[in-house]
Short mmCIF file of C-alpha atoms in Angstrom, two decimals:
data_model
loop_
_atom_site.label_atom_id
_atom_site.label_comp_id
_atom_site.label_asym_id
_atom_site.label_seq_id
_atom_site.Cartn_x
_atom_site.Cartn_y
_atom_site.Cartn_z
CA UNK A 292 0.82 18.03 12.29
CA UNK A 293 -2.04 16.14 10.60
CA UNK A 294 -4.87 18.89 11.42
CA UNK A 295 -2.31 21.23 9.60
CA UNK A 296 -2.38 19.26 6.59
CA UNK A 297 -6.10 19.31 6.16
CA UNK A 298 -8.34 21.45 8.52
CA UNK A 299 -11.80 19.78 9.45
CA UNK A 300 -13.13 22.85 8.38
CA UNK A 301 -11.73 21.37 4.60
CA UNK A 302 -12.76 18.15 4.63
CA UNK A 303 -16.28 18.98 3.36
CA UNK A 304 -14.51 20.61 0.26
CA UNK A 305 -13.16 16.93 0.28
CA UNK A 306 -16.13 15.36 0.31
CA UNK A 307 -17.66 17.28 -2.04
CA UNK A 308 -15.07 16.84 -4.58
CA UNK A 309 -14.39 20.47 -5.11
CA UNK A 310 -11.68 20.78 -7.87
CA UNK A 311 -9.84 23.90 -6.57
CA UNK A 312 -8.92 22.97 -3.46
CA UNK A 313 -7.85 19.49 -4.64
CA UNK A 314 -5.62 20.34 -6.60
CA UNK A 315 -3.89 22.87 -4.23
CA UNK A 316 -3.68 19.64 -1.69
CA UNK A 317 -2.07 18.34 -4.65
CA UNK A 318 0.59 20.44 -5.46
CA UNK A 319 1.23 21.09 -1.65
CA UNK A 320 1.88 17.56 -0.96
CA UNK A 321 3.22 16.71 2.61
CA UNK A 322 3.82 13.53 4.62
CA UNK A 323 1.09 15.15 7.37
CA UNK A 324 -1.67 15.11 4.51
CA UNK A 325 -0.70 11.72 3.45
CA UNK A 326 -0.75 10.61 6.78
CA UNK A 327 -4.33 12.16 7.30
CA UNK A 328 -5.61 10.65 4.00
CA UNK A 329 -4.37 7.41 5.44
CA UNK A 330 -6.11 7.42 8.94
CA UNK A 331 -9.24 8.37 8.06
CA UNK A 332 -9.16 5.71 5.82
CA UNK A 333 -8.45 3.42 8.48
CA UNK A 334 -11.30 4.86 10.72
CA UNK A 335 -14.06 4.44 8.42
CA UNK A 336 -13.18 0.82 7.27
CA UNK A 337 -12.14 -0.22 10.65
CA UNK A 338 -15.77 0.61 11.77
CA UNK A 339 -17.47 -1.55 8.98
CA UNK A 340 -15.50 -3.80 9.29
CA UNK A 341 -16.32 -4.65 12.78
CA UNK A 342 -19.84 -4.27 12.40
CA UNK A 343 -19.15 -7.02 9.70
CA UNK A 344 -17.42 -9.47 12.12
CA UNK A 345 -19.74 -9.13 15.21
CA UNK A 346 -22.34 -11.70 13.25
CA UNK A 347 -19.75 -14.67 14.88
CA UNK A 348 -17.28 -13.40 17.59
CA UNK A 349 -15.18 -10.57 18.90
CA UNK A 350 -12.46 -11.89 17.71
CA UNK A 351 -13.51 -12.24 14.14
CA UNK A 352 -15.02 -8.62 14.76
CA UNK A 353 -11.25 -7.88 15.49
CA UNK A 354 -9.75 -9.61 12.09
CA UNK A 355 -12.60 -7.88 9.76
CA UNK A 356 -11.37 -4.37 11.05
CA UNK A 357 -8.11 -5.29 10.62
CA UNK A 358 -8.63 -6.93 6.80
CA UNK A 359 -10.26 -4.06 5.62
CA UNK A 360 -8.10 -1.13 5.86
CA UNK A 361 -5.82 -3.39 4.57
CA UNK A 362 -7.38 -3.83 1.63
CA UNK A 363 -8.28 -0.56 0.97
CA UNK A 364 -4.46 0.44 1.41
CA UNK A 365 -3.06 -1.93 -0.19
CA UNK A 366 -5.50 -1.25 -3.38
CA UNK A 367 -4.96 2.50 -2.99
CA UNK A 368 -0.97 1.69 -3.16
CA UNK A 369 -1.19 -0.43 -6.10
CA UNK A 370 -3.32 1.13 -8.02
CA UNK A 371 -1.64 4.85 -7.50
CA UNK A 372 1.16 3.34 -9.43
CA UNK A 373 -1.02 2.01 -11.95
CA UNK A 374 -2.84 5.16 -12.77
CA UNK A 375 -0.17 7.35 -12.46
CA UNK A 376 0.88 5.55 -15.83
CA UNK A 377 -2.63 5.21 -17.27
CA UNK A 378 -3.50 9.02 -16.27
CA UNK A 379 -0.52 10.86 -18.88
CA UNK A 380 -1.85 7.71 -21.28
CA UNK A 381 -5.24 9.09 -21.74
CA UNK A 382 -5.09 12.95 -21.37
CA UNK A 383 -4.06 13.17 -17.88
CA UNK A 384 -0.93 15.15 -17.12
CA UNK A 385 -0.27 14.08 -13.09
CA UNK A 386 3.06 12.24 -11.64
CA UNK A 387 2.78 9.88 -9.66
CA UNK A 388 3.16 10.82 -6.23
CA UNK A 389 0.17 13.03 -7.09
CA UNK A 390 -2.39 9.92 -8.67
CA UNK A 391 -1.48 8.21 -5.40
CA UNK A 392 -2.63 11.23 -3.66
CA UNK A 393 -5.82 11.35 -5.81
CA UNK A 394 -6.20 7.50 -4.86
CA UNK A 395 -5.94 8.11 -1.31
CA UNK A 396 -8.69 11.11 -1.10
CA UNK A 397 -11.26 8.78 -3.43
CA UNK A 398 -10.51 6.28 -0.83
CA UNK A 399 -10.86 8.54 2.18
CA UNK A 400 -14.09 9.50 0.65
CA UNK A 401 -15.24 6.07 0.42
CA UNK A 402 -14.52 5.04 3.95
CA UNK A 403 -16.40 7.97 5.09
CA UNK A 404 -19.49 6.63 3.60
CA UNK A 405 -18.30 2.92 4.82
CA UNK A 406 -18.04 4.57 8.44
CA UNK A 407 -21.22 5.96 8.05
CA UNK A 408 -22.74 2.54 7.09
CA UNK A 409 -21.79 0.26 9.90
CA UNK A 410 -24.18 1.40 12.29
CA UNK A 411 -26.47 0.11 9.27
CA UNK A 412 -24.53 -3.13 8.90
CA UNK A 413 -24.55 -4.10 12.40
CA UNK A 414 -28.40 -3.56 13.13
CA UNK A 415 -28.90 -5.89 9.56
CA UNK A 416 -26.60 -8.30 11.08
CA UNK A 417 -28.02 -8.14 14.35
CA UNK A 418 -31.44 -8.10 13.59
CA UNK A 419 -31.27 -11.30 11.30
CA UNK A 420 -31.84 -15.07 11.59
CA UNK A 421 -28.62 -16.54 13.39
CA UNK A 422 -26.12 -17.43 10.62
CA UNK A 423 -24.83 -20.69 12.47
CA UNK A 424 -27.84 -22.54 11.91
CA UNK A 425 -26.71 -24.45 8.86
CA UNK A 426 -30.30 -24.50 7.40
CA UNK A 427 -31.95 -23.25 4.11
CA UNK A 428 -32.63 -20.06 5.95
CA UNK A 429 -29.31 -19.08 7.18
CA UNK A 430 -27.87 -19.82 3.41
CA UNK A 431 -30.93 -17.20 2.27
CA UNK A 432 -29.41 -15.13 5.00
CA UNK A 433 -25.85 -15.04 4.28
CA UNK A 434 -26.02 -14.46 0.67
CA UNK A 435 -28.53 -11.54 1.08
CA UNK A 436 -26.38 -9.83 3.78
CA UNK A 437 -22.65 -10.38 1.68
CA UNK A 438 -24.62 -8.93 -1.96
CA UNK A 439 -26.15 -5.93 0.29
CA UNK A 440 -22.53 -5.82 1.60
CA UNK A 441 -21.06 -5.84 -2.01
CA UNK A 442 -23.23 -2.90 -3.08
CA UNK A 443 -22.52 -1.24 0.09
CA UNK A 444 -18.65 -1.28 -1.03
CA UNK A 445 -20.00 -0.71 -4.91
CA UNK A 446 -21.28 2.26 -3.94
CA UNK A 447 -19.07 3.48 -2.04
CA UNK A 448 -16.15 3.13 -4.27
CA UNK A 449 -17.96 4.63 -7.04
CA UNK A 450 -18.83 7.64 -5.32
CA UNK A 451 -15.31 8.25 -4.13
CA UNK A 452 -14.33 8.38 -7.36
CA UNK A 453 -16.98 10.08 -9.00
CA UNK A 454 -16.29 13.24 -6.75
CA UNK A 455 -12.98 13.33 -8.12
CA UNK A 456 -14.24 13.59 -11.92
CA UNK A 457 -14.29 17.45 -11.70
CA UNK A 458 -10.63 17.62 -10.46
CA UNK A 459 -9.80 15.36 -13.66
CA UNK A 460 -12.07 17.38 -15.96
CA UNK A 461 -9.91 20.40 -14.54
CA UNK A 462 -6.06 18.60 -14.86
CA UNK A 463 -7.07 17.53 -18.42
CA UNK A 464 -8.81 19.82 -19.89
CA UNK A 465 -11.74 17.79 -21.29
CA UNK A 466 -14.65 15.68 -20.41
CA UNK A 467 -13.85 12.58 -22.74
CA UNK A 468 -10.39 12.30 -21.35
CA UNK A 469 -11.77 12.76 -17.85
CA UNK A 470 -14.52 9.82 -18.54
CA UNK A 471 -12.05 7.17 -19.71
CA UNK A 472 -9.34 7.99 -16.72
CA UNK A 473 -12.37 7.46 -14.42
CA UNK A 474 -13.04 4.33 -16.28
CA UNK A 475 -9.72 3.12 -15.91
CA UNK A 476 -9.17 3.59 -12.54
CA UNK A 477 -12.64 2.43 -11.33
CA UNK A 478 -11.27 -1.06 -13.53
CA UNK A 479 -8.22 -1.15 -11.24
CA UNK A 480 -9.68 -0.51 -8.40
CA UNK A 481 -12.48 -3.24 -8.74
CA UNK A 482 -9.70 -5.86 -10.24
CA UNK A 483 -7.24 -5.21 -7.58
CA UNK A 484 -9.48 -5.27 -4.68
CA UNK A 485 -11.98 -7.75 -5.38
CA UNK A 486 -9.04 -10.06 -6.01
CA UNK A 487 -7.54 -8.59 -2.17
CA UNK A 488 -10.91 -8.80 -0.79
CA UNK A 489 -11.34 -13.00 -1.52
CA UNK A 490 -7.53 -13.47 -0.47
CA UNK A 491 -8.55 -11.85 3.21
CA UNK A 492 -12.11 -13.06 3.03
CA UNK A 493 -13.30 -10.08 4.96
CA UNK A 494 -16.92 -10.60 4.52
CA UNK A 495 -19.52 -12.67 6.54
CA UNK A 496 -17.73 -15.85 6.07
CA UNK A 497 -19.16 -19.16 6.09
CA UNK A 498 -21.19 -19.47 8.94
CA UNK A 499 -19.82 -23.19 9.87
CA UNK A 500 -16.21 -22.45 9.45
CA UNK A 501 -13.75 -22.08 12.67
CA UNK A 502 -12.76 -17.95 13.11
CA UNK A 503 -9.26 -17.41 11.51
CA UNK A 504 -7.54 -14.44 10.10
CA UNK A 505 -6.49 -16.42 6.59
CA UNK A 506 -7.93 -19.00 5.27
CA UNK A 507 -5.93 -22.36 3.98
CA UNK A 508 -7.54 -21.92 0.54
CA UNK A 509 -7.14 -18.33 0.34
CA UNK A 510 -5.35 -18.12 -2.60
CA UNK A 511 -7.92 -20.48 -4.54
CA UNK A 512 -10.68 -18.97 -7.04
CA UNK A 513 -11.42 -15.56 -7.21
CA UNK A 514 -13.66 -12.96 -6.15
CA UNK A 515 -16.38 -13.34 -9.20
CA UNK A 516 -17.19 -16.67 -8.59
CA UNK A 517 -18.45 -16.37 -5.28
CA UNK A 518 -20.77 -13.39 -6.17
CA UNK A 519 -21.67 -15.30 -8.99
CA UNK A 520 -22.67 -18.71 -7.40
CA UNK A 521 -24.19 -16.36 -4.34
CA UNK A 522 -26.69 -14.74 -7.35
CA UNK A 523 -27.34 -18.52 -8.81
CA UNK A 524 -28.37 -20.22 -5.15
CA UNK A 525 -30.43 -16.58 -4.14
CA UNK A 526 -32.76 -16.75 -7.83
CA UNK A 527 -32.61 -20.65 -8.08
#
């Protein structure tokens, strides 16, 4: 049973980033922890999401907290098998299954603090200029609300893996070594799902385009040039 894989009453531990236990939910690995790794995940995302997509319809409300679980899974897959070969690379001695593990309870940590943000999101959203006008204040709009989104998801990420530096400073041994996993993953992690992240276009969207799940030109550009161009037009 999932609540048998991790109590509630542990999932402050989690939160926390409390090396001992970690690493016992490490070593005791089980398809019910995995399982509960990978549901809160889809909570918490779910929730921002769709506090994302109410700006324009229910229905794009619906795709959002659909994309971003997604994204968050598919980045927490990836990357598990990346870093399980960067981790033994640079003074980390874990196998795989268990840097996918680790992946997954950064993650869950950083849809907990997504979760916890929506209500947030959707009273910004809410409370702002409708996004449909197509005039110099709905483009002010837009790009203030998908940067304050970015550093919502910055943050987030960051601090899911920062609680897991003391369980790396523990499996290795020493700070350094623990530093420049961190470093590592938090590279993949950004790489992999920024790239994810303009493919399903889960953000605000362009406020004159139709509602679709994917986008014709999804698989044109990349993720940095849109932040990029959204910085230029916000301090031009």
């Amino acid at each position: 049973m999932i609540a048998s894989a991790l109590h509630p009453a542990q999932v402050p531990a989690l939160l926390r980033g409390e090396p001992a236990p970690i690493q016992q939910w490490m070593r005791d690995w089980s398809a019910a922890r995995l399982s509960f790794h990978v549901f809160a995940i889809i909570l918490g995302t779910a929730a921002f999401g769709a506090a994302i997509g109410c700006w324009r319809a229910p229905m794009q409300a619906m795709f959002t907290a659909i994309k971003f679980p997604l994204i968050l899974l598919l980045t927490a897959f990836g990357n598990g098998l990346l870093n399980g070969m960067l981790a033994p690379l640079l003074g980390v001695n874990i196998t795989f299954r268990q840097s996918l593990l680790a992946i997954l309870m950064s993650f869950t940590i950083a849809a907990a603090i997504l979760g916890a943000f929506s209500p947030l999101v959707f009273f910004l959203i809410w409370n702002s200029p409708p996004l449909t006008a197509m005039d110099e204040s709905a483009r002010t709009t837009h790009g203030t609300i998908l940067l304050g989104l970015v550093a919502m998801l910055a943050m987030a990420g960051i601090a899911g893996n920062i609680r897991l530096l003391q369980l790396l400073r523990e499996l290795s041994g020493s700070a350094a070594n623990a530093r420049r996993t961190l470093v590592a993953w938090l590279a993949g992690n950004l790489l992999l799902g920024s790239q994810l992240s303009w493919i399903l276009r889960p953000f605000v969207g362009h406020p004159g385009w139709p509602v679709q799940f994917l986008r014709d030109e999804a698989f044109k550009g990349n993720f940095f040039e849109i932040v990029f161009a959204t910085i230029k037009q916000l301090i031009s």
